[in-house]
Short mmCIF file of C-alpha atoms and ligand atoms in Angstrom, two decimals:
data_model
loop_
_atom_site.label_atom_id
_atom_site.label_comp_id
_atom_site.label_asym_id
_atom_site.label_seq_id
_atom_site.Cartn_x
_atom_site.Cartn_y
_atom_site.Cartn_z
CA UNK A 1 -18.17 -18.59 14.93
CA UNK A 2 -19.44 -21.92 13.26
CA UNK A 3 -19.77 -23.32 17.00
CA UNK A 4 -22.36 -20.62 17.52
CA UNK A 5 -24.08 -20.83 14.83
CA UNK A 6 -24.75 -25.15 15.33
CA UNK A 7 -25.98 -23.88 18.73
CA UNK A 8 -28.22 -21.58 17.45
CA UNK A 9 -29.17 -23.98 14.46
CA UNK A 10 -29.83 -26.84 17.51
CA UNK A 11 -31.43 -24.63 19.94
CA UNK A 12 -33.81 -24.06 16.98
CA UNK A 13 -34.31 -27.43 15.84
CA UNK A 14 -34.78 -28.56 19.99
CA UNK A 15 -37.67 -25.54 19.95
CA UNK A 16 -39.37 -26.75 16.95
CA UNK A 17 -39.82 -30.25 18.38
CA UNK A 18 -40.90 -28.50 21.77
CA UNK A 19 -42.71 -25.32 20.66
CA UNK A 20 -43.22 -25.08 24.36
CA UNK A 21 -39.75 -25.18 25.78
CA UNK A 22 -37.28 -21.99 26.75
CA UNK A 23 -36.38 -19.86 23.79
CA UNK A 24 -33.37 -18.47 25.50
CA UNK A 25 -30.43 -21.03 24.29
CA UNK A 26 -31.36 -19.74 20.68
CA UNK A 27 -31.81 -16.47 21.34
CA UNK A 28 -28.84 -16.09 23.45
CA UNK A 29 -26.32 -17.20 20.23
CA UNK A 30 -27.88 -15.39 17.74
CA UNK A 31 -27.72 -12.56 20.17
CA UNK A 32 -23.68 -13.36 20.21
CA UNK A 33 -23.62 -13.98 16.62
CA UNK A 34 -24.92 -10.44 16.12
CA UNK A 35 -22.55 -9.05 18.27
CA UNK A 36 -19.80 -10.55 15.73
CA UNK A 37 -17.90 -8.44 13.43
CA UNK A 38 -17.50 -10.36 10.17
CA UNK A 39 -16.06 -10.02 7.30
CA UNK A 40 -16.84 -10.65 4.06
CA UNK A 41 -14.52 -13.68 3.63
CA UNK A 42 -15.01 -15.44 6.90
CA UNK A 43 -18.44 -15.83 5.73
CA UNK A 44 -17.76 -17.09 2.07
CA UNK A 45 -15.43 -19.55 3.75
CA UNK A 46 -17.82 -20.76 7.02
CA UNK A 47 -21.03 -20.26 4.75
CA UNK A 48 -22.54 -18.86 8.02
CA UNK A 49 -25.09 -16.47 6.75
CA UNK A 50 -26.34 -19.25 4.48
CA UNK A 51 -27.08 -21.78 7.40
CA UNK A 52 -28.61 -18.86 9.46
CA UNK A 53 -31.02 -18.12 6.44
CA UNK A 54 -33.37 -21.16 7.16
CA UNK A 55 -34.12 -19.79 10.80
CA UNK A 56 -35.61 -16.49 9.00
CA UNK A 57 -38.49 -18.98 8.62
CA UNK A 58 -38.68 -20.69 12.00
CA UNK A 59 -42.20 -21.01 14.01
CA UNK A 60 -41.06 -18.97 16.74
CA UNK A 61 -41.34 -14.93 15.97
CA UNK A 62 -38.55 -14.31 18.23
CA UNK A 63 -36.52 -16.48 16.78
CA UNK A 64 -37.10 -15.58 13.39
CA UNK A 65 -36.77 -11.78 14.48
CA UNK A 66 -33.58 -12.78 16.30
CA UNK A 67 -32.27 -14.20 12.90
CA UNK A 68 -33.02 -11.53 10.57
CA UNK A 69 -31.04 -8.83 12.84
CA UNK A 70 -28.14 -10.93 12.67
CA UNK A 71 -27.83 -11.28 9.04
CA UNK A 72 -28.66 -7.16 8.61
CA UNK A 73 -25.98 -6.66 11.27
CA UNK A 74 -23.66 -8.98 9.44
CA UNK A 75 -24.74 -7.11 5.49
CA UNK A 76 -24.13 -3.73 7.05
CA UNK A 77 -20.25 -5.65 8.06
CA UNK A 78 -19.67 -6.49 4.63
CA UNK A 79 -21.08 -3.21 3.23
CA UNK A 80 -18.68 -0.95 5.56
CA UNK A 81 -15.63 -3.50 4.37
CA UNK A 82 -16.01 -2.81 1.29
CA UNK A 83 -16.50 0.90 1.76
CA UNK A 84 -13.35 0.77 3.57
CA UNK A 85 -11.82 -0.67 0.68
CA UNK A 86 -13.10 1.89 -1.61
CA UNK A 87 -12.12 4.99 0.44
CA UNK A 88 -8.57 3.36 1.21
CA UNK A 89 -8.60 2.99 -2.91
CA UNK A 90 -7.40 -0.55 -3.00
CA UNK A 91 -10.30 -2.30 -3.70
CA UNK A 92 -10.35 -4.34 -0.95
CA UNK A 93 -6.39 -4.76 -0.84
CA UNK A 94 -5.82 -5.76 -4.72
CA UNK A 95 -3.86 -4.90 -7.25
CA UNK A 96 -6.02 -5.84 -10.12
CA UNK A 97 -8.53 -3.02 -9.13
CA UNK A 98 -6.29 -0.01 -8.75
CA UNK A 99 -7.15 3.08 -6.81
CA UNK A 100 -9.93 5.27 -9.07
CA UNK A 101 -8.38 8.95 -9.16
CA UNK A 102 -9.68 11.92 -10.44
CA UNK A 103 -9.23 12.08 -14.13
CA UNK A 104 -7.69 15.19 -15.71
CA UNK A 105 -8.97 14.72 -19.33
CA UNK A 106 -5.15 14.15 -20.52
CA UNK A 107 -3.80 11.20 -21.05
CA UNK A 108 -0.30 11.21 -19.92
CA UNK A 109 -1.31 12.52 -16.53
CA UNK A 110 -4.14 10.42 -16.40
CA UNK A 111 -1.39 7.37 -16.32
CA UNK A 112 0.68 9.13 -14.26
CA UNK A 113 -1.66 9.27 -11.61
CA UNK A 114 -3.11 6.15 -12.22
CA UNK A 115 0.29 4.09 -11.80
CA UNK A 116 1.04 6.37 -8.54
CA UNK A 117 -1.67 5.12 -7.34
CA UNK A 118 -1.12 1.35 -8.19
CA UNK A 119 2.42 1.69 -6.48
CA UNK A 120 1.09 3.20 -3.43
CA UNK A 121 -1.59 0.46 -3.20
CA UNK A 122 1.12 -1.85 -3.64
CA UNK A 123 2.78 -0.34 -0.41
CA UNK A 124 -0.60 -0.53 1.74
CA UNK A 125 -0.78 -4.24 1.13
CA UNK A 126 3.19 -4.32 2.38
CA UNK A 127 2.47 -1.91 5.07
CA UNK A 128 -0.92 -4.29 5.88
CA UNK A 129 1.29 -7.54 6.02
CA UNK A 130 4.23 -5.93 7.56
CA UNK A 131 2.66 -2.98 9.85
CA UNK A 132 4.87 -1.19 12.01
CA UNK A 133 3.45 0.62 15.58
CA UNK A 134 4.77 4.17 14.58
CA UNK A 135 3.74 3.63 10.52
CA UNK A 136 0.29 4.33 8.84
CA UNK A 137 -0.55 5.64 5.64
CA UNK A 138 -0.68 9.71 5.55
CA UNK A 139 -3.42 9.79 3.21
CA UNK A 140 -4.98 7.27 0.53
CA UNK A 141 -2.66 5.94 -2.40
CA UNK A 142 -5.41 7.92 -4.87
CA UNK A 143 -4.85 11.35 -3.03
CA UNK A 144 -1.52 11.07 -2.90
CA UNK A 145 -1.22 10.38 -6.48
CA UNK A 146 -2.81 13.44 -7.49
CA UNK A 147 -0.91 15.35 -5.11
CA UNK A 148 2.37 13.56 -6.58
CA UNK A 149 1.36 14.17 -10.10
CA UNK A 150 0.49 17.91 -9.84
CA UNK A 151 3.83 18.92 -7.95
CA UNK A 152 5.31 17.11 -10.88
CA UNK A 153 3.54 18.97 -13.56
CA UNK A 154 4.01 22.45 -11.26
CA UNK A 155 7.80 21.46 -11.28
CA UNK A 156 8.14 20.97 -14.85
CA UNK A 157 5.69 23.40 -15.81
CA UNK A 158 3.25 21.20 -17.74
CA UNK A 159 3.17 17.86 -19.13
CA UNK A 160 7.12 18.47 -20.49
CA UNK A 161 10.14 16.24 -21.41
CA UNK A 162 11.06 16.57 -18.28
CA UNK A 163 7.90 15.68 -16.39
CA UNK A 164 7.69 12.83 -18.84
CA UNK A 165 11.19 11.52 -18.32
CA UNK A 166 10.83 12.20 -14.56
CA UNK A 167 7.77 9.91 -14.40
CA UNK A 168 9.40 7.13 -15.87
CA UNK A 169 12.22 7.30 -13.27
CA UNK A 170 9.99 7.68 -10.49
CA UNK A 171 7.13 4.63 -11.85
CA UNK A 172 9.87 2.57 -12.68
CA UNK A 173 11.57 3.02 -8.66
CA UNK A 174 7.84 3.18 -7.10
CA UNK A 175 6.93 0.04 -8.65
CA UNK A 176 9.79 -1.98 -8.43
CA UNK A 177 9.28 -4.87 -6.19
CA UNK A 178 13.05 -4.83 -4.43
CA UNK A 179 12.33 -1.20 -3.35
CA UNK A 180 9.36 -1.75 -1.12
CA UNK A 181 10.77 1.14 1.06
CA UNK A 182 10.30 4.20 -1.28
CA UNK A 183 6.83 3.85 -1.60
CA UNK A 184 6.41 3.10 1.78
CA UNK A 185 7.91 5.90 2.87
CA UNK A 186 5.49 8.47 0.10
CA UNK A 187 2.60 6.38 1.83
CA UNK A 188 3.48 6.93 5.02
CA UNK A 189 4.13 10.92 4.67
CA UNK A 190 8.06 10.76 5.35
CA UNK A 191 8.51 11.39 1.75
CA UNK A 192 6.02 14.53 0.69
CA UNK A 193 5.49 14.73 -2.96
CA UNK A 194 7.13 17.76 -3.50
CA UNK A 195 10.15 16.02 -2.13
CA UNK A 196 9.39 13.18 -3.79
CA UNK A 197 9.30 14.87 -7.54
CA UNK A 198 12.74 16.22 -6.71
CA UNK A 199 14.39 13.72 -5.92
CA UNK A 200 17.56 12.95 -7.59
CA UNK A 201 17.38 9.37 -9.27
CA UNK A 202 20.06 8.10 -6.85
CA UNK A 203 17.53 8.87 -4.23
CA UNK A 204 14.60 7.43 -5.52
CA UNK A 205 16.72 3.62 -6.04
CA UNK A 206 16.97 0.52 -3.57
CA UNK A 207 20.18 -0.51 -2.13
CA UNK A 208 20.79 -3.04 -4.84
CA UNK A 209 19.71 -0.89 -7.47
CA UNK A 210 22.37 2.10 -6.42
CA UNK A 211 25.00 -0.87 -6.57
CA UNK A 212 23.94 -1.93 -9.61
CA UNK A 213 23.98 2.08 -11.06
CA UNK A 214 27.47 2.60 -9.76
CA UNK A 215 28.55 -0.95 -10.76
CA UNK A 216 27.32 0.50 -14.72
CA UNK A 217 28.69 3.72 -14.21
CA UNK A 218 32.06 2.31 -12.94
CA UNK A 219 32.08 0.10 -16.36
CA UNK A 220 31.00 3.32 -18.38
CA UNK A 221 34.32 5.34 -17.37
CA UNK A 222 36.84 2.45 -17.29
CA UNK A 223 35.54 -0.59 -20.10
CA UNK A 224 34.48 2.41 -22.76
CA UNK A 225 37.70 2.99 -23.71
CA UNK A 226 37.71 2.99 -27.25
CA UNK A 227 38.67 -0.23 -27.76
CA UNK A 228 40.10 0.33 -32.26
CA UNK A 229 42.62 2.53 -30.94
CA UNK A 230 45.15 1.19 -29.38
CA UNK A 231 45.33 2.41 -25.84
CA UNK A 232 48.88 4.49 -25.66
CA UNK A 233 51.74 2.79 -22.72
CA UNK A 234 53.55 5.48 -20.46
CA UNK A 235 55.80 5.64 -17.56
CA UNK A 236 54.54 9.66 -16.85
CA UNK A 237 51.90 8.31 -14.47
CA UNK A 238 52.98 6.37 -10.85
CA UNK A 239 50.93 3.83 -9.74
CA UNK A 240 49.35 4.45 -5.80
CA UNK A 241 49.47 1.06 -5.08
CA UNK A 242 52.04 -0.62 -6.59
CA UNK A 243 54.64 2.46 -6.95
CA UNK A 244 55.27 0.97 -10.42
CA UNK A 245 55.06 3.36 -13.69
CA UNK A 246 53.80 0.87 -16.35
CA UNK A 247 50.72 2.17 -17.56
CA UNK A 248 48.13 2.80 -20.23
CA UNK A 249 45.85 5.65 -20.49
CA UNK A 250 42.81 7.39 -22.03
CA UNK A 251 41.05 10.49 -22.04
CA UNK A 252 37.53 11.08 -22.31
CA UNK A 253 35.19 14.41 -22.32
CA UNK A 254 32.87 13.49 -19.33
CA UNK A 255 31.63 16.76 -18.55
CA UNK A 256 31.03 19.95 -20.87
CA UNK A 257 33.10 20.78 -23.79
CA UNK A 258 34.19 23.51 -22.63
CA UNK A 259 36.15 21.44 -19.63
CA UNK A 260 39.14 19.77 -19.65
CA UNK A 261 39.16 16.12 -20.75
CA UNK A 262 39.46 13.19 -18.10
CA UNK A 263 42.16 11.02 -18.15
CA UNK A 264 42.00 7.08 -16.86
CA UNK A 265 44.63 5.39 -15.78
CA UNK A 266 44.87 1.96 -15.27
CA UNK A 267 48.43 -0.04 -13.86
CA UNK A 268 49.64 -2.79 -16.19
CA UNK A 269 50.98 -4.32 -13.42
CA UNK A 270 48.42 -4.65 -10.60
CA UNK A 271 45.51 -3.35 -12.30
CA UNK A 272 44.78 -0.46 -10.13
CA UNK A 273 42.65 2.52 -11.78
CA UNK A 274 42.09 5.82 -11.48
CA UNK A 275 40.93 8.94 -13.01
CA UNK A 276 42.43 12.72 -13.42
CA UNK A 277 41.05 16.08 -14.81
ZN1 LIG B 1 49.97 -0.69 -9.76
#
């Protein structure tokens, strides 16, 4: 673009010093250079508008003329960029301006739709740097939010416990930067929000984070043994494994009261564990 605008800038210059001479060679780049489609960043970077400005003043009417279309054609570029950027919700692809939704007056759902939003504009920059042929957003990330946060609040019936605990599960997994595929897929419609708000929490988690869950929940059953009393030895249980029948045991209530206790097992002699109602 720069290359056409020195041409431009010379042919210019040569028809000042030769009033006389063709105006074609200027016309015909500035005619290119208002075919162009610019954005707003090539031209803080070449400063192209900026050299063009001077020939707004230049002897030749045509010229001049030539000049000023360019730099309306290349405004009305910047101004529909920006509008893009506005109706996407992203302000122009950042996350320091999330998406403005439609407030509700209350403040809980006001966040909750707010950091929907943020998340989803989150995945349009992903889906922007990473696009995919058969992906594109369903809808914008603020739409979607309020669509998100009213099946929530129609689930739970109101701004409840529940739709408060349930937002916190679903912000923390929307947001979280190692599951860029959840949000992705609420952005790109193959997860609706009604879905989406019913979701069980293993669900809504990436890979690592189900490993992690399980990893907690695996430590939960067998390392919470109450560790003061001293974990009883028996030879009623057989080891799978190892055949052997040294073991220690413990029971815990893991489900209702009303159930029968579990009871972990673990081998003294290879380590081997596992669990009985
Ligand atoms: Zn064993």
């Amino acid at each position: 673009m720069l290359d056409l605008v020195k041409s431009a800038l010379d042919a210019s210059k040569e028809l000042e010093a030769h009033p006389s001479g063709p105006t074609e060679p200027a016309l015909q780049a500035l005619e290119a250079l208002q075919a162009r489609r610019v954005t707003a960043a090539q031209l803080a970077s070449s400063q192209a508008g900026k050299l063009l400005r001077p020939l707004l003043k230049h002897a030749s009417p045509a010229v001049s003329q030539a000049a000023a279309s360019v730099i309306a054609a290349w405004k009305e570029c910047v101004r529909r960029e920006a509008e893009e950027g506005r109706a996407t919700g992203c302000g122009g692809g950042s996350m320091a301006t999330p998406a403005p939704v439609p407030s509700t007056g209350d403040k809980v759902r006001d966040l909750c739709r707010t950091t929907f939003a943020a998340a989803l504009c989150l995945a349009v920059e992903e889906l922007r740097a990473a696009p995919s042929p058969d992906e594109e957003a369903c809808a914008t990330p603020g739409a979607l939010a309020v669509a998100m946060e009213e099946e929530l609040r129609r689930q739970h019936g109101g701004v409840t416990e529940g739709y408060k605990a349930k937002f916190r599960s679903l912000s923390f997994n929307l947001k979280d930067r190692k599951n860029p595929d959840l949000r992705r897929k609420v952005l790109t419609g193959r997860i609706a929000p009604d879905l989406l708000v019913t979701l069980a929490p293993e669900a809504l988690a990436s890979d690592a984070q189900r490993e992690e869950n399980a990893r907690i929940r695996e430590k939960k059953l067998f390392d919470s043994a109450p560790s003061a009393a001293k974990q009883p030895t028996t030879d009623q249980f057989q080891c799978g494994k190892c055949r052997q029948r040294k073991t220690t045991y413990y029971q815990m209530q893991t489900r209702s009261a009303d159930e029968p206790m579990t009871t972990f097992v673990t081998c003294l002699n290879c380590n081997n564990r596992w669990k009985f109602c």
